[in-house]
């Protein structure tokens, strides 16, 4: 998996090398039972996505966790392309935080990639007492060999955007990455760009406010975030807070361009369905500007007078040409050409489906976009109650990388409503060889 370079370490030398990597054969994705009719442990599903395989489009393995109501969410690696130059590192452990229980599972995917097993479990008490943090969300490996996980709250459910460090060998909690008293008001996602000594983090909301659904009043009451937080990567100091205002309420996934020299990227802001471009100024500070807006739709008998698209997941192709995002409430996927970074233009739009597209993952070559429909069980239950009863699905979208365009692969569908333990909610997708939302280049 190291782009014809033997013994160099995990991942790829550059993003463009990664695009030449082998086709994905299996996909890992967490499946969640919290808020469904089944009181069972969540599990990690292994799905066969190789068309020539006899088990194509099927779940070939289910690894049950050891507890119920964890709410597995996003995952990361113990090592990625940030460790490319270190032959002692191997991408053989999947880091799987639990958004609600605050437990972190470390999964062995190296011994048998098609049948992962639990390697270690970090209990919530370790995050509570060693870091004063809870509700872990995004996990990234670091070039140092450590693992960093962003958190959304404190042990009482209040908003607190801090970061937990794990030892990359023992997976023990080391402590906080940020300095005492410098945690952001809210936490969610983060991305770092070492060549420019910067990390940028985003803000969802206070865990106790969003636990069982979305209440618009909580936005006015200040329980949801609207800022980007800029950090010094070397000193771990918070340098700036970029206030996005009402148009930037609930900034979720943040993506720098993959080019490690780049000083810009994009963030999807859910509530008003806007995408902001953030960038480094000539003065060395960071600013943001709105570059994409999805108009809300007038509706009757709904939660609000107008229904936003609710941009939930975004990603950028490895060649930094296309930006993709899902409108979870409007029910579509969009592809934007971002060659002109300040003026993205709509290059493709996917068709509507029952439920709604949510989590996205792009193949290394950029030609296949995988999609699942579950956001977070508390919000799934509120906005798509039929999905709770019938389970989520996984689909594949074919991508025109020459002219732009999206089309549904009608021969691909994984129906998680037919799982042995009952309908389940499938969330984020990961390939064993890395992908465009987990690999960072130094």
GROMACS .gro file of C-alpha atoms in nm:
model
  442
    1UNK     CA    1   0.000   0.000   0.000
    2UNK     CA    2   0.299   0.232  -0.012
    3UNK     CA    3   0.302   0.327  -0.381
    4UNK     CA    4   0.578   0.089  -0.494
    5UNK     CA    5   0.804   0.183  -0.206
    6UNK     CA    6   0.910  -0.117  -0.001
    7UNK     CA    7   0.962  -0.066   0.369
    8UNK     CA    8   0.880   0.305   0.380
    9UNK     CA    9   0.598   0.281   0.631
   10UNK     CA   10   0.219   0.303   0.602
   11UNK     CA   11   0.027   0.499   0.342
   12UNK     CA   12   0.164   0.689   0.046
   13UNK     CA   13   0.436   0.943  -0.019
   14UNK     CA   14   0.196   1.201  -0.168
   15UNK     CA   15  -0.178   1.241  -0.227
   16UNK     CA   16  -0.127   1.187  -0.601
   17UNK     CA   17   0.059   0.862  -0.528
   18UNK     CA   18  -0.239   0.754  -0.321
   19UNK     CA   19  -0.467   0.802  -0.622
   20UNK     CA   20  -0.267   0.528  -0.797
   21UNK     CA   21  -0.321   0.287  -0.509
   22UNK     CA   22  -0.510  -0.042  -0.542
   23UNK     CA   23  -0.886  -0.055  -0.566
   24UNK     CA   24  -1.069  -0.095  -0.238
   25UNK     CA   25  -1.179  -0.454  -0.167
   26UNK     CA   26  -1.344  -0.423   0.175
   27UNK     CA   27  -1.491  -0.140   0.378
   28UNK     CA   28  -1.525  -0.108   0.755
   29UNK     CA   29  -1.819   0.077   0.902
   30UNK     CA   30  -1.968   0.099   1.252
   31UNK     CA   31  -2.327  -0.016   1.295
   32UNK     CA   32  -2.529   0.140   1.576
   33UNK     CA   33  -2.820  -0.007   1.774
   34UNK     CA   34  -2.878   0.282   2.014
   35UNK     CA   35  -3.231   0.426   1.967
   36UNK     CA   36  -3.344   0.125   1.763
   37UNK     CA   37  -3.576  -0.154   1.877
   38UNK     CA   38  -3.282  -0.385   1.948
   39UNK     CA   39  -3.086  -0.357   2.274
   40UNK     CA   40  -2.762  -0.502   2.146
   41UNK     CA   41  -2.397  -0.397   2.129
   42UNK     CA   42  -2.293  -0.189   1.831
   43UNK     CA   43  -2.063  -0.368   1.589
   44UNK     CA   44  -1.804  -0.305   1.320
   45UNK     CA   45  -1.920  -0.445   0.986
   46UNK     CA   46  -1.682  -0.558   0.713
   47UNK     CA   47  -1.842  -0.517   0.370
   48UNK     CA   48  -1.707  -0.675   0.051
   49UNK     CA   49  -1.693  -0.412  -0.226
   50UNK     CA   50  -1.489  -0.602  -0.488
   51UNK     CA   51  -1.716  -0.668  -0.791
   52UNK     CA   52  -1.543  -0.995  -0.885
   53UNK     CA   53  -1.589  -1.142  -0.535
   54UNK     CA   54  -1.859  -1.406  -0.467
   55UNK     CA   55  -1.957  -1.210  -0.153
   56UNK     CA   56  -1.971  -0.871  -0.331
   57UNK     CA   57  -2.206  -0.622  -0.169
   58UNK     CA   58  -2.243  -0.835   0.145
   59UNK     CA   59  -2.150  -0.800   0.511
   60UNK     CA   60  -1.883  -1.068   0.553
   61UNK     CA   61  -1.801  -1.011   0.921
   62UNK     CA   62  -1.955  -0.846   1.227
   63UNK     CA   63  -1.739  -0.760   1.528
   64UNK     CA   64  -1.961  -0.693   1.830
   65UNK     CA   65  -1.844  -0.445   2.089
   66UNK     CA   66  -1.848  -0.534   2.460
   67UNK     CA   67  -2.117  -0.291   2.577
   68UNK     CA   68  -2.455  -0.154   2.474
   69UNK     CA   69  -2.548   0.205   2.381
   70UNK     CA   70  -2.193   0.307   2.293
   71UNK     CA   71  -2.294   0.493   1.974
   72UNK     CA   72  -1.989   0.414   1.764
   73UNK     CA   73  -1.935   0.706   1.531
   74UNK     CA   74  -1.616   0.808   1.346
   75UNK     CA   75  -1.296   0.607   1.330
   76UNK     CA   76  -0.928   0.667   1.259
   77UNK     CA   77  -0.597   0.485   1.235
   78UNK     CA   78  -0.299   0.419   1.455
   79UNK     CA   79  -0.080   0.514   1.157
   80UNK     CA   80  -0.141   0.675   0.819
   81UNK     CA   81   0.050   0.862   0.550
   82UNK     CA   82   0.178   1.103   0.817
   83UNK     CA   83   0.403   0.809   0.921
   84UNK     CA   84   0.503   0.718   0.564
   85UNK     CA   85   0.875   0.758   0.625
   86UNK     CA   86   0.877   0.532   0.933
   87UNK     CA   87   0.910   0.161   0.844
   88UNK     CA   88   0.845   0.067   1.208
   89UNK     CA   89   0.483   0.182   1.176
   90UNK     CA   90   0.196  -0.021   1.037
   91UNK     CA   91  -0.168   0.069   0.969
   92UNK     CA   92  -0.298  -0.229   1.167
   93UNK     CA   93  -0.524  -0.079   1.435
   94UNK     CA   94  -0.852   0.103   1.383
   95UNK     CA   95  -0.934   0.357   1.656
   96UNK     CA   96  -1.307   0.352   1.721
   97UNK     CA   97  -1.443   0.611   1.968
   98UNK     CA   98  -1.795   0.591   2.111
   99UNK     CA   99  -1.972   0.924   2.096
  100UNK     CA  100  -2.221   0.862   2.379
  101UNK     CA  101  -2.047   0.622   2.620
  102UNK     CA  102  -1.704   0.791   2.579
  103UNK     CA  103  -1.543   0.448   2.543
  104UNK     CA  104  -1.266   0.398   2.284
  105UNK     CA  105  -1.218   0.060   2.117
  106UNK     CA  106  -0.888  -0.028   1.951
  107UNK     CA  107  -0.951  -0.281   1.675
  108UNK     CA  108  -0.692  -0.521   1.534
  109UNK     CA  109  -0.742  -0.511   1.156
  110UNK     CA  110  -0.392  -0.635   1.075
  111UNK     CA  111  -0.408  -1.000   1.180
  112UNK     CA  112  -0.710  -1.077   0.960
  113UNK     CA  113  -0.839  -0.771   0.770
  114UNK     CA  114  -1.167  -0.942   0.677
  115UNK     CA  115  -1.234  -1.048   1.038
  116UNK     CA  116  -1.118  -0.774   1.277
  117UNK     CA  117  -1.095  -0.838   1.650
  118UNK     CA  118  -1.088  -0.618   1.960
  119UNK     CA  119  -0.731  -0.541   2.067
  120UNK     CA  120  -0.793  -0.306   2.361
  121UNK     CA  121  -1.063  -0.095   2.522
  122UNK     CA  122  -1.007   0.248   2.678
  123UNK     CA  123  -1.273   0.303   2.943
  124UNK     CA  124  -1.458   0.635   2.982
  125UNK     CA  125  -1.311   0.691   3.327
  126UNK     CA  126  -0.966   0.733   3.170
  127UNK     CA  127  -1.090   1.023   2.957
  128UNK     CA  128  -1.287   1.172   3.247
  129UNK     CA  129  -1.014   1.175   3.510
  130UNK     CA  130  -0.698   1.206   3.303
  131UNK     CA  131  -0.827   1.470   3.063
  132UNK     CA  132  -1.156   1.610   3.198
  133UNK     CA  133  -1.311   1.524   2.861
  134UNK     CA  134  -1.590   1.308   2.722
  135UNK     CA  135  -1.777   1.230   2.399
  136UNK     CA  136  -1.478   1.152   2.173
  137UNK     CA  137  -1.537   1.217   1.804
  138UNK     CA  138  -1.254   1.241   1.547
  139UNK     CA  139  -0.936   1.034   1.566
  140UNK     CA  140  -0.619   1.114   1.370
  141UNK     CA  141  -0.277   0.955   1.394
  142UNK     CA  142   0.017   1.192   1.429
  143UNK     CA  143   0.360   1.179   1.269
  144UNK     CA  144   0.502   1.133   1.619
  145UNK     CA  145   0.329   0.797   1.645
  146UNK     CA  146   0.072   0.920   1.895
  147UNK     CA  147  -0.303   0.925   1.836
  148UNK     CA  148  -0.517   1.232   1.892
  149UNK     CA  149  -0.893   1.230   1.947
  150UNK     CA  150  -1.111   1.540   1.956
  151UNK     CA  151  -1.381   1.551   2.221
  152UNK     CA  152  -1.713   1.734   2.233
  153UNK     CA  153  -1.778   1.777   2.603
  154UNK     CA  154  -1.688   1.738   2.967
  155UNK     CA  155  -1.806   1.444   3.179
  156UNK     CA  156  -2.123   1.637   3.274
  157UNK     CA  157  -2.236   1.683   2.914
  158UNK     CA  158  -2.139   2.047   2.879
  159UNK     CA  159  -1.958   2.165   2.568
  160UNK     CA  160  -1.579   2.140   2.582
  161UNK     CA  161  -1.359   2.116   2.274
  162UNK     CA  162  -1.042   1.949   2.396
  163UNK     CA  163  -0.818   1.672   2.266
  164UNK     CA  164  -0.706   1.339   2.411
  165UNK     CA  165  -0.365   1.191   2.331
  166UNK     CA  166  -0.315   0.814   2.322
  167UNK     CA  167   0.018   0.633   2.314
  168UNK     CA  168   0.049   0.478   1.968
  169UNK     CA  169   0.189   0.149   2.099
  170UNK     CA  170   0.008   0.084   2.428
  171UNK     CA  171  -0.302   0.295   2.351
  172UNK     CA  172  -0.299   0.425   2.705
  173UNK     CA  173  -0.430   0.777   2.766
  174UNK     CA  174  -0.135   1.017   2.792
  175UNK     CA  175  -0.333   1.331   2.870
  176UNK     CA  176  -0.456   1.646   2.700
  177UNK     CA  177  -0.303   1.788   2.382
  178UNK     CA  178  -0.427   2.141   2.456
  179UNK     CA  179  -0.299   2.351   2.746
  180UNK     CA  180  -0.507   2.379   3.067
  181UNK     CA  181  -0.790   2.629   3.030
  182UNK     CA  182  -0.753   2.658   2.652
  183UNK     CA  183  -1.016   2.408   2.536
  184UNK     CA  184  -1.265   2.552   2.287
  185UNK     CA  185  -1.627   2.605   2.398
  186UNK     CA  186  -1.740   2.317   2.175
  187UNK     CA  187  -1.569   2.039   1.986
  188UNK     CA  188  -1.621   1.814   1.686
  189UNK     CA  189  -1.375   1.766   1.399
  190UNK     CA  190  -1.014   1.875   1.335
  191UNK     CA  191  -0.744   1.870   1.067
  192UNK     CA  192  -0.379   1.964   1.094
  193UNK     CA  193  -0.132   2.103   0.838
  194UNK     CA  194   0.221   2.073   0.986
  195UNK     CA  195   0.406   2.260   0.710
  196UNK     CA  196   0.216   2.569   0.819
  197UNK     CA  197   0.223   2.481   1.189
  198UNK     CA  198  -0.155   2.493   1.219
  199UNK     CA  199  -0.454   2.288   1.324
  200UNK     CA  200  -0.816   2.393   1.279
  201UNK     CA  201  -1.103   2.248   1.482
  202UNK     CA  202  -1.481   2.284   1.452
  203UNK     CA  203  -1.781   2.295   1.686
  204UNK     CA  204  -2.101   2.090   1.693
  205UNK     CA  205  -2.272   2.146   2.028
  206UNK     CA  206  -2.306   2.054   2.392
  207UNK     CA  207  -2.359   1.675   2.417
  208UNK     CA  208  -2.644   1.707   2.668
  209UNK     CA  209  -2.832   1.936   2.427
  210UNK     CA  210  -2.806   1.716   2.119
  211UNK     CA  211  -2.819   1.377   2.292
  212UNK     CA  212  -3.176   1.286   2.199
  213UNK     CA  213  -3.254   1.520   1.910
  214UNK     CA  214  -3.233   1.876   1.779
  215UNK     CA  215  -3.418   2.163   1.948
  216UNK     CA  216  -3.388   2.495   1.755
  217UNK     CA  217  -3.421   2.685   2.084
  218UNK     CA  218  -3.088   2.540   2.193
  219UNK     CA  219  -2.916   2.730   1.912
  220UNK     CA  220  -3.049   3.061   2.044
  221UNK     CA  221  -2.956   2.956   2.395
  222UNK     CA  222  -2.592   2.911   2.294
  223UNK     CA  223  -2.569   2.532   2.311
  224UNK     CA  224  -2.434   2.500   1.955
  225UNK     CA  225  -2.112   2.634   1.807
  226UNK     CA  226  -2.042   2.866   1.515
  227UNK     CA  227  -1.663   2.911   1.525
  228UNK     CA  228  -1.346   2.773   1.377
  229UNK     CA  229  -1.064   2.744   1.628
  230UNK     CA  230  -0.707   2.791   1.507
  231UNK     CA  231  -0.424   2.623   1.700
  232UNK     CA  232  -0.045   2.640   1.687
  233UNK     CA  233   0.054   2.285   1.594
  234UNK     CA  234   0.390   2.300   1.770
  235UNK     CA  235   0.306   2.475   2.097
  236UNK     CA  236  -0.058   2.350   2.119
  237UNK     CA  237  -0.174   2.705   2.194
  238UNK     CA  238  -0.506   2.834   2.065
  239UNK     CA  239  -0.422   3.129   1.841
  240UNK     CA  240  -0.752   3.246   1.697
  241UNK     CA  241  -1.126   3.203   1.704
  242UNK     CA  242  -1.284   3.269   1.364
  243UNK     CA  243  -1.646   3.366   1.423
  244UNK     CA  244  -1.856   3.249   1.130
  245UNK     CA  245  -2.179   3.405   1.258
  246UNK     CA  246  -2.533   3.273   1.196
  247UNK     CA  247  -2.445   3.162   0.842
  248UNK     CA  248  -2.175   2.940   0.988
  249UNK     CA  249  -2.380   2.784   1.268
  250UNK     CA  250  -2.285   2.424   1.351
  251UNK     CA  251  -1.961   2.387   1.152
  252UNK     CA  252  -1.897   2.015   1.122
  253UNK     CA  253  -1.646   1.841   0.893
  254UNK     CA  254  -1.329   2.042   0.824
  255UNK     CA  255  -1.095   1.956   0.537
  256UNK     CA  256  -0.768   2.117   0.440
  257UNK     CA  257  -0.667   2.061   0.080
  258UNK     CA  258  -0.460   1.744   0.066
  259UNK     CA  259  -0.155   1.921  -0.077
  260UNK     CA  260   0.058   1.964   0.239
  261UNK     CA  261   0.177   2.301   0.108
  262UNK     CA  262  -0.180   2.434   0.087
  263UNK     CA  263  -0.292   2.713   0.319
  264UNK     CA  264  -0.665   2.673   0.267
  265UNK     CA  265  -0.954   2.435   0.300
  266UNK     CA  266  -1.330   2.409   0.347
  267UNK     CA  267  -1.580   2.346   0.624
  268UNK     CA  268  -1.945   2.248   0.596
  269UNK     CA  269  -2.182   2.443   0.822
  270UNK     CA  270  -2.497   2.243   0.883
  271UNK     CA  271  -2.770   2.474   1.008
  272UNK     CA  272  -2.775   2.724   0.719
  273UNK     CA  273  -2.627   2.481   0.467
  274UNK     CA  274  -2.321   2.684   0.377
  275UNK     CA  275  -1.965   2.590   0.292
  276UNK     CA  276  -1.693   2.829   0.407
  277UNK     CA  277  -1.344   2.849   0.266
  278UNK     CA  278  -1.077   2.920   0.529
  279UNK     CA  279  -0.736   3.050   0.432
  280UNK     CA  280  -0.414   3.204   0.561
  281UNK     CA  281  -0.375   3.577   0.505
  282UNK     CA  282  -0.061   3.768   0.409
  283UNK     CA  283  -0.034   3.875   0.774
  284UNK     CA  284  -0.013   3.512   0.883
  285UNK     CA  285  -0.358   3.506   1.042
  286UNK     CA  286  -0.652   3.295   0.929
  287UNK     CA  287  -0.988   3.407   0.789
  288UNK     CA  288  -1.297   3.246   0.636
  289UNK     CA  289  -1.545   3.335   0.361
  290UNK     CA  290  -1.871   3.178   0.250
  291UNK     CA  291  -1.835   3.022  -0.096
  292UNK     CA  292  -2.133   2.784  -0.131
  293UNK     CA  293  -2.494   2.817  -0.017
  294UNK     CA  294  -2.776   2.564  -0.049
  295UNK     CA  295  -3.108   2.756  -0.027
  296UNK     CA  296  -3.357   2.635   0.232
  297UNK     CA  297  -3.697   2.508   0.124
  298UNK     CA  298  -4.030   2.644   0.247
  299UNK     CA  299  -4.226   2.371   0.420
  300UNK     CA  300  -4.535   2.334   0.636
  301UNK     CA  301  -4.579   2.135   0.953
  302UNK     CA  302  -4.206   2.096   1.006
  303UNK     CA  303  -3.972   2.190   1.287
  304UNK     CA  304  -3.887   2.529   1.129
  305UNK     CA  305  -4.061   2.749   0.869
  306UNK     CA  306  -3.787   2.658   0.622
  307UNK     CA  307  -3.599   2.330   0.587
  308UNK     CA  308  -3.220   2.364   0.544
  309UNK     CA  309  -3.023   2.115   0.338
  310UNK     CA  310  -2.823   2.036   0.655
  311UNK     CA  311  -2.476   1.980   0.512
  312UNK     CA  312  -2.341   1.701   0.730
  313UNK     CA  313  -2.040   1.544   0.561
  314UNK     CA  314  -1.791   1.691   0.315
  315UNK     CA  315  -1.476   1.553   0.156
  316UNK     CA  316  -1.219   1.657  -0.103
  317UNK     CA  317  -1.076   1.431  -0.374
  318UNK     CA  318  -0.708   1.351  -0.333
  319UNK     CA  319  -0.613   1.569  -0.632
  320UNK     CA  320  -0.792   1.865  -0.467
  321UNK     CA  321  -1.016   1.910  -0.770
  322UNK     CA  322  -1.362   1.815  -0.639
  323UNK     CA  323  -1.549   1.886  -0.317
  324UNK     CA  324  -1.839   1.657  -0.225
  325UNK     CA  325  -2.105   1.705   0.039
  326UNK     CA  326  -2.435   1.558   0.151
  327UNK     CA  327  -2.756   1.752   0.218
  328UNK     CA  328  -2.902   1.520   0.480
  329UNK     CA  329  -3.245   1.684   0.502
  330UNK     CA  330  -3.290   1.766   0.133
  331UNK     CA  331  -3.174   1.417   0.042
  332UNK     CA  332  -2.906   1.476  -0.220
  333UNK     CA  333  -2.530   1.469  -0.278
  334UNK     CA  334  -2.340   1.743  -0.459
  335UNK     CA  335  -2.009   1.755  -0.642
  336UNK     CA  336  -1.834   2.092  -0.682
  337UNK     CA  337  -1.534   2.169  -0.898
  338UNK     CA  338  -1.300   2.369  -0.670
  339UNK     CA  339  -1.025   2.437  -0.921
  340UNK     CA  340  -1.107   2.805  -0.863
  341UNK     CA  341  -1.085   2.784  -0.483
  342UNK     CA  342  -1.297   3.095  -0.415
  343UNK     CA  343  -1.564   3.013  -0.672
  344UNK     CA  344  -1.670   2.648  -0.661
  345UNK     CA  345  -1.919   2.546  -0.927
  346UNK     CA  346  -2.172   2.266  -0.915
  347UNK     CA  347  -2.044   1.985  -1.136
  348UNK     CA  348  -2.282   1.705  -1.040
  349UNK     CA  349  -2.577   1.618  -0.822
  350UNK     CA  350  -2.695   1.277  -0.709
  351UNK     CA  351  -3.051   1.150  -0.723
  352UNK     CA  352  -3.279   1.136  -0.420
  353UNK     CA  353  -3.317   0.816  -0.219
  354UNK     CA  354  -3.542   0.689   0.061
  355UNK     CA  355  -3.389   0.812   0.386
  356UNK     CA  356  -3.104   1.043   0.300
  357UNK     CA  357  -2.735   1.035   0.207
  358UNK     CA  358  -2.510   1.128   0.496
  359UNK     CA  359  -2.158   0.986   0.541
  360UNK     CA  360  -1.937   0.987   0.234
  361UNK     CA  361  -1.616   0.810   0.137
  362UNK     CA  362  -1.439   0.841  -0.197
  363UNK     CA  363  -1.225   0.573  -0.359
  364UNK     CA  364  -0.857   0.661  -0.390
  365UNK     CA  365  -0.887   0.712  -0.765
  366UNK     CA  366  -1.190   0.936  -0.716
  367UNK     CA  367  -1.425   0.727  -0.930
  368UNK     CA  368  -1.652   0.569  -0.667
  369UNK     CA  369  -1.833   0.753  -0.390
  370UNK     CA  370  -1.970   0.533  -0.111
  371UNK     CA  371  -2.261   0.665   0.091
  372UNK     CA  372  -2.443   0.566   0.410
  373UNK     CA  373  -2.760   0.724   0.545
  374UNK     CA  374  -2.733   0.745   0.925
  375UNK     CA  375  -2.618   1.067   1.094
  376UNK     CA  376  -2.652   1.008   1.468
  377UNK     CA  377  -2.916   0.785   1.623
  378UNK     CA  378  -3.085   1.063   1.824
  379UNK     CA  379  -3.127   1.277   1.512
  380UNK     CA  380  -3.210   0.978   1.291
  381UNK     CA  381  -3.499   0.899   1.523
  382UNK     CA  382  -3.626   1.257   1.507
  383UNK     CA  383  -3.593   1.328   1.135
  384UNK     CA  384  -3.609   0.986   0.971
  385UNK     CA  385  -3.813   0.759   1.202
  386UNK     CA  386  -3.865   0.505   0.924
  387UNK     CA  387  -3.489   0.453   0.908
  388UNK     CA  388  -3.493   0.353   1.276
  389UNK     CA  389  -3.750   0.086   1.192
  390UNK     CA  390  -3.610  -0.026   0.859
  391UNK     CA  391  -3.236   0.028   0.904
  392UNK     CA  392  -2.995   0.236   0.697
  393UNK     CA  393  -2.837   0.151   0.364
  394UNK     CA  394  -2.501   0.178   0.192
  395UNK     CA  395  -2.489   0.285  -0.172
  396UNK     CA  396  -2.228   0.355  -0.438
  397UNK     CA  397  -2.224   0.657  -0.668
  398UNK     CA  398  -2.022   0.649  -0.990
  399UNK     CA  399  -1.822   0.968  -1.043
  400UNK     CA  400  -1.732   1.130  -1.375
  401UNK     CA  401  -1.386   1.265  -1.295
  402UNK     CA  402  -1.337   1.415  -1.640
  403UNK     CA  403  -1.636   1.644  -1.685
  404UNK     CA  404  -1.797   1.612  -1.343
  405UNK     CA  405  -2.119   1.427  -1.268
  406UNK     CA  406  -2.270   1.168  -1.037
  407UNK     CA  407  -2.483   0.863  -1.112
  408UNK     CA  408  -2.618   0.594  -0.881
  409UNK     CA  409  -2.479   0.244  -0.927
  410UNK     CA  410  -2.810   0.057  -0.931
  411UNK     CA  411  -2.631  -0.277  -0.892
  412UNK     CA  412  -2.488  -0.188  -0.551
  413UNK     CA  413  -2.689  -0.180  -0.229
  414UNK     CA  414  -2.614  -0.302   0.123
  415UNK     CA  415  -2.939  -0.312   0.320
  416UNK     CA  416  -2.873  -0.288   0.694
  417UNK     CA  417  -3.241  -0.343   0.762
  418UNK     CA  418  -3.185  -0.715   0.712
  419UNK     CA  419  -2.909  -0.770   0.967
  420UNK     CA  420  -2.929  -1.078   1.194
  421UNK     CA  421  -2.981  -0.865   1.507
  422UNK     CA  422  -3.245  -0.646   1.350
  423UNK     CA  423  -3.233  -0.317   1.155
  424UNK     CA  424  -2.922  -0.115   1.236
  425UNK     CA  425  -2.777   0.229   1.160
  426UNK     CA  426  -2.454   0.219   0.954
  427UNK     CA  427  -2.232   0.525   0.972
  428UNK     CA  428  -1.878   0.623   0.862
  429UNK     CA  429  -1.674   0.424   0.609
  430UNK     CA  430  -1.304   0.332   0.615
  431UNK     CA  431  -1.077   0.135   0.378
  432UNK     CA  432  -0.791  -0.074   0.523
  433UNK     CA  433  -0.544   0.108   0.296
  434UNK     CA  434  -0.647   0.459   0.399
  435UNK     CA  435  -0.866   0.720   0.236
  436UNK     CA  436  -0.908   1.088   0.170
  437UNK     CA  437  -1.063   1.173   0.509
  438UNK     CA  438  -0.816   0.993   0.736
  439UNK     CA  439  -0.475   1.041   0.572
  440UNK     CA  440  -0.274   1.358   0.632
  441UNK     CA  441   0.055   1.433   0.461
  442UNK     CA  442   0.346   1.605   0.635
   0.00000   0.00000   0.00000
